[in-house]
């Protein structure tokens, strides 16, 4: 009898031990894009579990909502969004249906990463439908500058430390390590891009203002007549004339747009069409799996295109 009791006691103690974890459960972080997920991973390491809704090869303005997104949002301890209305077409109903009060817009666990970033193209004056899909709060493709990536990572570090103060030193050390690696990589990218300062390019969508500001490139036109509006023959003709006049040799496109029109413009003007990755996970056949390799890929691909086009 005594044996049975002690066995039971031991078993019960075992259950208690198993039920009391040594440390807090891993935080579930959901980001709307793979870029923000990658930055969260840099800082959160193995203290967080991450997921992203939009994939890097998808147009982040237009993401098809899936039931699985609602489930992910329901379980999220933290939601990180790009903001500036990038996700306005698909995210709000998903958040509503997720039944997770913590991550509702404006709530404590809803982190708008744009608050940490340098935002370009904030419109002045009245915005009308005639202007196309202009974002009233500025250009939401701001993650494409390393300095913004650094500031976003720091913002995420602060947020994670607030939610999980016990691991604050860990997050701070991870951020410092990312900051150091990013700084080393920036020297590399700056050196590779330095010969091309002032080079005129055309891009499909206004995805690259922060990128071109970083490297001093000069965007003289867009394949889209207006943001979010598909190419039109009259605009393509105007753009072709402009490119011939300015001797533009590069058209940068995003992987999710139809390459037909830019290729036709390229044939007409002798310009190269180059597909860059606008996001982590956005390069076909290339392992662009983290924030630093995103810039490695884009800088390498762009420099190769400049060389092939005989730019400088
Ligand atoms: Zn856009």
Short mmCIF file of C-alpha atoms and ligand atoms in Angstrom, two decimals:
data_model
loop_
_atom_site.label_atom_id
_atom_site.label_comp_id
_atom_site.label_asym_id
_atom_site.label_seq_id
_atom_site.Cartn_x
_atom_site.Cartn_y
_atom_site.Cartn_z
CA UNK A 1 0.00 0.00 0.00
CA UNK A 2 2.80 2.30 0.93
CA UNK A 3 4.48 1.51 -2.41
CA UNK A 4 1.36 2.32 -4.37
CA UNK A 5 0.98 5.62 -2.54
CA UNK A 6 4.56 6.63 -3.17
CA UNK A 7 4.27 5.54 -6.79
CA UNK A 8 1.15 7.66 -7.13
CA UNK A 9 2.86 10.54 -5.40
CA UNK A 10 5.85 10.23 -7.69
CA UNK A 11 3.59 10.05 -10.76
CA UNK A 12 1.64 13.06 -9.53
CA UNK A 13 4.85 15.01 -8.95
CA UNK A 14 5.89 14.07 -12.47
CA UNK A 15 2.65 15.46 -13.87
CA UNK A 16 3.16 18.66 -11.90
CA UNK A 17 6.71 19.01 -13.20
CA UNK A 18 5.55 18.45 -16.75
CA UNK A 19 2.78 20.99 -16.30
CA UNK A 20 5.13 23.68 -15.04
CA UNK A 21 7.37 24.70 -17.93
CA UNK A 22 10.88 25.88 -17.18
CA UNK A 23 10.30 29.06 -19.19
CA UNK A 24 7.50 30.97 -20.83
CA UNK A 25 5.98 29.49 -23.99
CA UNK A 26 7.41 30.60 -27.33
CA UNK A 27 5.76 33.79 -28.57
CA UNK A 28 3.77 33.39 -31.77
CA UNK A 29 4.61 36.27 -34.09
CA UNK A 30 2.63 36.71 -37.32
CA UNK A 31 3.85 39.24 -39.87
CA UNK A 32 1.89 40.29 -42.95
CA UNK A 33 4.97 39.97 -45.18
CA UNK A 34 8.07 37.79 -45.31
CA UNK A 35 10.27 40.89 -44.93
CA UNK A 36 8.80 41.72 -41.54
CA UNK A 37 8.87 38.04 -40.60
CA UNK A 38 12.59 37.91 -41.50
CA UNK A 39 13.34 40.98 -39.37
CA UNK A 40 11.37 39.54 -36.46
CA UNK A 41 13.37 36.30 -36.75
CA UNK A 42 16.65 38.20 -36.66
CA UNK A 43 15.71 39.69 -33.31
CA UNK A 44 13.50 36.98 -31.80
CA UNK A 45 15.70 33.97 -32.58
CA UNK A 46 14.42 30.81 -30.96
CA UNK A 47 12.28 32.66 -28.42
CA UNK A 48 9.64 33.26 -31.06
CA UNK A 49 7.76 31.24 -33.67
CA UNK A 50 7.16 33.23 -36.84
CA UNK A 51 4.80 33.09 -39.78
CA UNK A 52 3.86 35.40 -42.62
CA UNK A 53 0.62 35.85 -44.55
CA UNK A 54 1.69 37.33 -47.91
CA UNK A 55 4.57 35.57 -49.63
CA UNK A 56 7.42 37.49 -51.22
CA UNK A 57 6.47 36.50 -54.78
CA UNK A 58 2.93 37.87 -54.36
CA UNK A 59 1.76 41.42 -54.93
CA UNK A 60 1.40 42.60 -51.32
CA UNK A 61 -1.40 44.96 -52.32
CA UNK A 62 -3.57 42.07 -53.45
CA UNK A 63 -3.33 38.93 -51.38
CA UNK A 64 -5.99 36.26 -51.58
CA UNK A 65 -7.32 35.78 -48.05
CA UNK A 66 -7.32 32.19 -46.84
CA UNK A 67 -9.11 30.60 -43.86
CA UNK A 68 -5.69 29.49 -42.56
CA UNK A 69 -4.76 33.18 -42.16
CA UNK A 70 -7.64 33.63 -39.70
CA UNK A 71 -6.40 30.69 -37.66
CA UNK A 72 -2.87 32.09 -37.57
CA UNK A 73 -4.16 35.50 -36.50
CA UNK A 74 -6.36 33.89 -33.86
CA UNK A 75 -3.32 32.33 -32.20
CA UNK A 76 -0.93 35.26 -32.64
CA UNK A 77 0.74 36.86 -29.62
CA UNK A 78 1.96 39.68 -31.86
CA UNK A 79 0.94 40.89 -35.32
CA UNK A 80 3.42 43.00 -37.30
CA UNK A 81 2.04 44.91 -40.28
CA UNK A 82 3.59 47.05 -43.02
CA UNK A 83 0.84 49.66 -42.60
CA UNK A 84 0.50 52.83 -44.72
CA UNK A 85 -2.53 51.08 -46.28
CA UNK A 86 -0.45 48.42 -48.07
CA UNK A 87 -2.70 45.66 -46.66
CA UNK A 88 -5.93 47.68 -46.70
CA UNK A 89 -7.46 45.52 -49.44
CA UNK A 90 -7.24 42.22 -47.58
CA UNK A 91 -6.13 42.39 -43.94
CA UNK A 92 -8.89 44.24 -42.02
CA UNK A 93 -11.62 41.56 -42.52
CA UNK A 94 -9.16 38.82 -41.54
CA UNK A 95 -8.30 40.63 -38.31
CA UNK A 96 -12.01 41.10 -37.59
CA UNK A 97 -12.71 37.42 -38.04
CA UNK A 98 -9.71 36.28 -36.00
CA UNK A 99 -11.44 36.94 -32.65
CA UNK A 100 -8.16 37.96 -31.06
CA UNK A 101 -8.67 41.29 -29.28
CA UNK A 102 -4.92 41.67 -28.63
CA UNK A 103 -4.07 42.13 -32.31
CA UNK A 104 -6.87 44.46 -33.44
CA UNK A 105 -5.64 47.67 -35.10
CA UNK A 106 -4.49 50.01 -32.37
CA UNK A 107 -4.33 47.27 -29.71
CA UNK A 108 -1.19 46.49 -27.74
CA UNK A 109 -0.04 43.52 -29.83
CA UNK A 110 -0.63 45.19 -33.23
CA UNK A 111 2.69 46.57 -34.33
CA UNK A 112 2.72 48.92 -37.33
CA UNK A 113 6.34 48.73 -38.53
CA UNK A 114 6.02 51.90 -40.61
CA UNK A 115 6.21 54.03 -37.45
CA UNK A 116 9.93 53.19 -37.25
CA UNK A 117 10.71 53.88 -40.91
CA UNK A 118 11.62 56.84 -43.07
CA UNK A 119 8.56 57.17 -45.36
CA UNK A 120 8.75 58.73 -48.80
CA UNK A 121 6.13 60.12 -51.20
CA UNK A 122 3.73 61.39 -48.55
CA UNK A 123 1.28 63.26 -50.78
CA UNK A 124 0.54 66.89 -50.19
CA UNK A 125 -2.80 68.30 -51.19
CA UNK A 126 -5.95 66.48 -52.10
CA UNK A 127 -5.96 62.86 -53.25
CA UNK A 128 -8.44 61.89 -55.94
CA UNK A 129 -9.31 58.62 -57.65
CA UNK A 130 -7.79 60.05 -60.82
CA UNK A 131 -4.36 59.70 -59.21
CA UNK A 132 -4.66 55.89 -59.15
CA UNK A 133 -3.90 53.83 -56.05
CA UNK A 134 -1.97 56.59 -54.32
CA UNK A 135 -1.32 55.84 -50.68
CA UNK A 136 -2.37 58.84 -48.61
CA UNK A 137 0.10 57.93 -45.87
CA UNK A 138 3.10 57.69 -48.16
CA UNK A 139 4.85 54.90 -50.02
CA UNK A 140 4.42 51.57 -48.20
CA UNK A 141 7.39 49.82 -49.88
CA UNK A 142 9.70 51.36 -47.29
CA UNK A 143 11.41 48.12 -46.16
CA UNK A 144 13.66 48.32 -49.24
CA UNK A 145 16.26 50.49 -47.54
CA UNK A 146 18.74 48.91 -45.13
CA UNK A 147 18.44 51.81 -42.72
CA UNK A 148 14.70 51.24 -42.48
CA UNK A 149 15.33 47.51 -41.96
CA UNK A 150 17.61 48.38 -39.06
CA UNK A 151 15.04 50.71 -37.47
CA UNK A 152 12.23 48.19 -37.90
CA UNK A 153 14.36 45.47 -36.28
CA UNK A 154 15.02 47.80 -33.36
CA UNK A 155 11.31 48.56 -33.04
CA UNK A 156 10.55 44.83 -32.99
CA UNK A 157 13.28 44.31 -30.38
CA UNK A 158 11.63 46.87 -28.10
CA UNK A 159 8.20 45.35 -28.59
CA UNK A 160 9.39 41.79 -27.88
CA UNK A 161 11.21 42.99 -24.75
CA UNK A 162 8.02 44.68 -23.57
CA UNK A 163 5.97 41.48 -24.07
CA UNK A 164 8.67 39.17 -22.72
CA UNK A 165 10.90 41.20 -20.37
CA UNK A 166 12.62 38.04 -19.09
CA UNK A 167 14.33 37.65 -22.48
CA UNK A 168 15.08 41.35 -23.04
CA UNK A 169 18.86 40.83 -22.89
CA UNK A 170 18.59 38.07 -25.50
CA UNK A 171 16.61 40.31 -27.90
CA UNK A 172 19.01 43.16 -27.36
CA UNK A 173 22.04 40.96 -28.11
CA UNK A 174 20.32 39.56 -31.25
CA UNK A 175 19.55 43.09 -32.46
CA UNK A 176 23.15 44.20 -31.88
CA UNK A 177 24.39 41.21 -33.89
CA UNK A 178 21.98 41.97 -36.76
CA UNK A 179 22.98 45.64 -36.71
CA UNK A 180 26.65 44.65 -36.99
CA UNK A 181 26.09 42.19 -39.86
CA UNK A 182 23.86 44.67 -41.68
CA UNK A 183 26.51 47.38 -41.30
CA UNK A 184 29.16 45.12 -42.85
CA UNK A 185 26.81 44.20 -45.70
CA UNK A 186 25.96 47.86 -46.34
CA UNK A 187 29.63 48.61 -47.03
CA UNK A 188 29.57 45.87 -49.66
CA UNK A 189 26.33 47.12 -51.28
CA UNK A 190 27.41 50.77 -51.23
CA UNK A 191 30.71 49.89 -52.91
CA UNK A 192 29.00 47.78 -55.60
CA UNK A 193 26.41 50.48 -56.35
CA UNK A 194 28.74 53.51 -56.10
CA UNK A 195 29.63 53.59 -59.85
CA UNK A 196 25.93 53.86 -60.77
CA UNK A 197 24.95 57.00 -58.84
CA UNK A 198 22.60 59.13 -60.94
CA UNK A 199 21.84 56.35 -63.44
CA UNK A 200 18.36 56.73 -64.88
CA UNK A 201 16.03 53.75 -64.68
CA UNK A 202 12.37 52.95 -65.19
CA UNK A 203 10.42 50.73 -62.80
CA UNK A 204 7.10 48.97 -63.20
CA UNK A 205 5.46 50.04 -59.92
CA UNK A 206 6.55 52.58 -57.34
CA UNK A 207 8.11 49.83 -55.23
CA UNK A 208 11.63 51.20 -55.09
CA UNK A 209 11.78 54.81 -53.84
CA UNK A 210 13.65 53.89 -50.65
CA UNK A 211 16.00 51.57 -52.56
CA UNK A 212 16.83 54.17 -55.22
CA UNK A 213 17.28 56.87 -52.59
CA UNK A 214 19.80 54.66 -50.77
CA UNK A 215 21.91 54.15 -53.88
CA UNK A 216 21.32 57.45 -55.65
CA UNK A 217 19.56 56.04 -58.71
CA UNK A 218 17.16 58.18 -60.69
CA UNK A 219 13.71 56.80 -61.60
CA UNK A 220 12.46 58.73 -64.63
CA UNK A 221 9.24 56.82 -65.31
CA UNK A 222 6.96 53.90 -64.52
CA UNK A 223 5.48 51.16 -66.71
CA UNK A 224 2.20 51.68 -64.83
CA UNK A 225 0.56 54.91 -65.97
CA UNK A 226 -0.55 55.43 -62.34
CA UNK A 227 0.05 53.30 -59.23
CA UNK A 228 -2.09 50.15 -59.43
CA UNK A 229 -3.30 50.92 -62.97
CA UNK A 230 -2.17 48.43 -65.67
CA UNK A 231 -0.07 49.63 -68.63
CA UNK A 232 -1.87 51.38 -71.47
CA UNK A 233 -0.69 51.80 -75.10
CA UNK A 234 -0.65 55.60 -74.90
CA UNK A 235 1.38 55.64 -71.69
CA UNK A 236 3.79 52.99 -73.04
CA UNK A 237 4.37 55.12 -76.13
CA UNK A 238 5.09 58.21 -74.03
CA UNK A 239 7.40 56.21 -71.78
CA UNK A 240 9.25 54.79 -74.79
CA UNK A 241 9.88 58.30 -76.14
CA UNK A 242 11.02 59.51 -72.72
CA UNK A 243 13.40 56.55 -72.34
CA UNK A 244 14.92 57.13 -75.79
CA UNK A 245 15.43 60.80 -74.98
CA UNK A 246 17.04 60.02 -71.60
CA UNK A 247 18.92 56.96 -72.90
CA UNK A 248 17.42 54.72 -70.18
CA UNK A 249 18.86 51.20 -70.37
CA UNK A 250 17.18 49.44 -67.43
CA UNK A 251 13.56 48.60 -66.65
CA UNK A 252 13.14 47.11 -63.17
CA UNK A 253 10.08 44.90 -62.71
CA UNK A 254 8.56 42.98 -59.81
CA UNK A 255 8.06 39.20 -60.19
CA UNK A 256 4.26 39.40 -59.92
CA UNK A 257 3.67 41.72 -62.88
CA UNK A 258 3.18 40.63 -66.50
CA UNK A 259 6.52 41.17 -68.27
CA UNK A 260 4.94 41.54 -71.75
CA UNK A 261 4.66 45.34 -71.82
CA UNK A 262 8.07 46.05 -70.22
CA UNK A 263 9.66 43.59 -72.68
CA UNK A 264 8.02 45.32 -75.64
CA UNK A 265 9.26 48.68 -74.33
CA UNK A 266 12.69 47.10 -73.85
CA UNK A 267 12.78 45.91 -77.48
CA UNK A 268 11.75 49.34 -78.70
CA UNK A 269 14.31 51.23 -76.60
CA UNK A 270 17.14 48.69 -76.30
CA UNK A 271 16.69 48.60 -72.52
CA UNK A 272 17.22 45.47 -70.41
CA UNK A 273 14.29 44.19 -68.35
CA UNK A 274 15.51 43.06 -64.95
CA UNK A 275 13.34 41.35 -62.33
CA UNK A 276 14.40 42.25 -58.81
CA UNK A 277 13.08 40.72 -55.61
CA UNK A 278 10.88 43.28 -53.86
CA UNK A 279 10.70 41.04 -50.82
CA UNK A 280 12.29 38.18 -48.95
CA UNK A 281 11.06 35.05 -50.75
CA UNK A 282 10.51 37.06 -53.93
CA UNK A 283 13.31 35.82 -56.19
CA UNK A 284 12.59 32.97 -58.56
CA UNK A 285 15.08 30.16 -58.08
CA UNK A 286 17.30 32.14 -55.71
CA UNK A 287 17.46 31.56 -51.98
CA UNK A 288 16.50 35.00 -50.75
CA UNK A 289 15.49 33.81 -47.31
CA UNK A 290 16.51 36.66 -45.08
CA UNK A 291 16.76 40.41 -45.07
CA UNK A 292 20.47 40.64 -45.86
CA UNK A 293 20.31 38.12 -48.72
CA UNK A 294 17.44 40.16 -50.22
CA UNK A 295 19.80 43.11 -50.76
CA UNK A 296 22.68 40.82 -51.75
CA UNK A 297 20.46 39.44 -54.51
CA UNK A 298 19.04 42.77 -55.69
CA UNK A 299 22.40 44.56 -55.71
CA UNK A 300 24.11 41.68 -57.52
CA UNK A 301 21.29 41.33 -60.08
CA UNK A 302 21.09 45.06 -60.75
CA UNK A 303 24.86 45.50 -61.10
CA UNK A 304 24.97 42.56 -63.55
CA UNK A 305 22.17 44.20 -65.57
CA UNK A 306 23.96 47.56 -65.59
CA UNK A 307 27.10 45.85 -66.85
CA UNK A 308 25.22 43.86 -69.50
CA UNK A 309 23.50 47.04 -70.67
CA UNK A 310 26.82 48.86 -70.84
CA UNK A 311 25.83 51.47 -68.26
CA UNK A 312 29.15 53.07 -67.25
ZN1 LIG B 1 2.65 49.91 -54.02
#
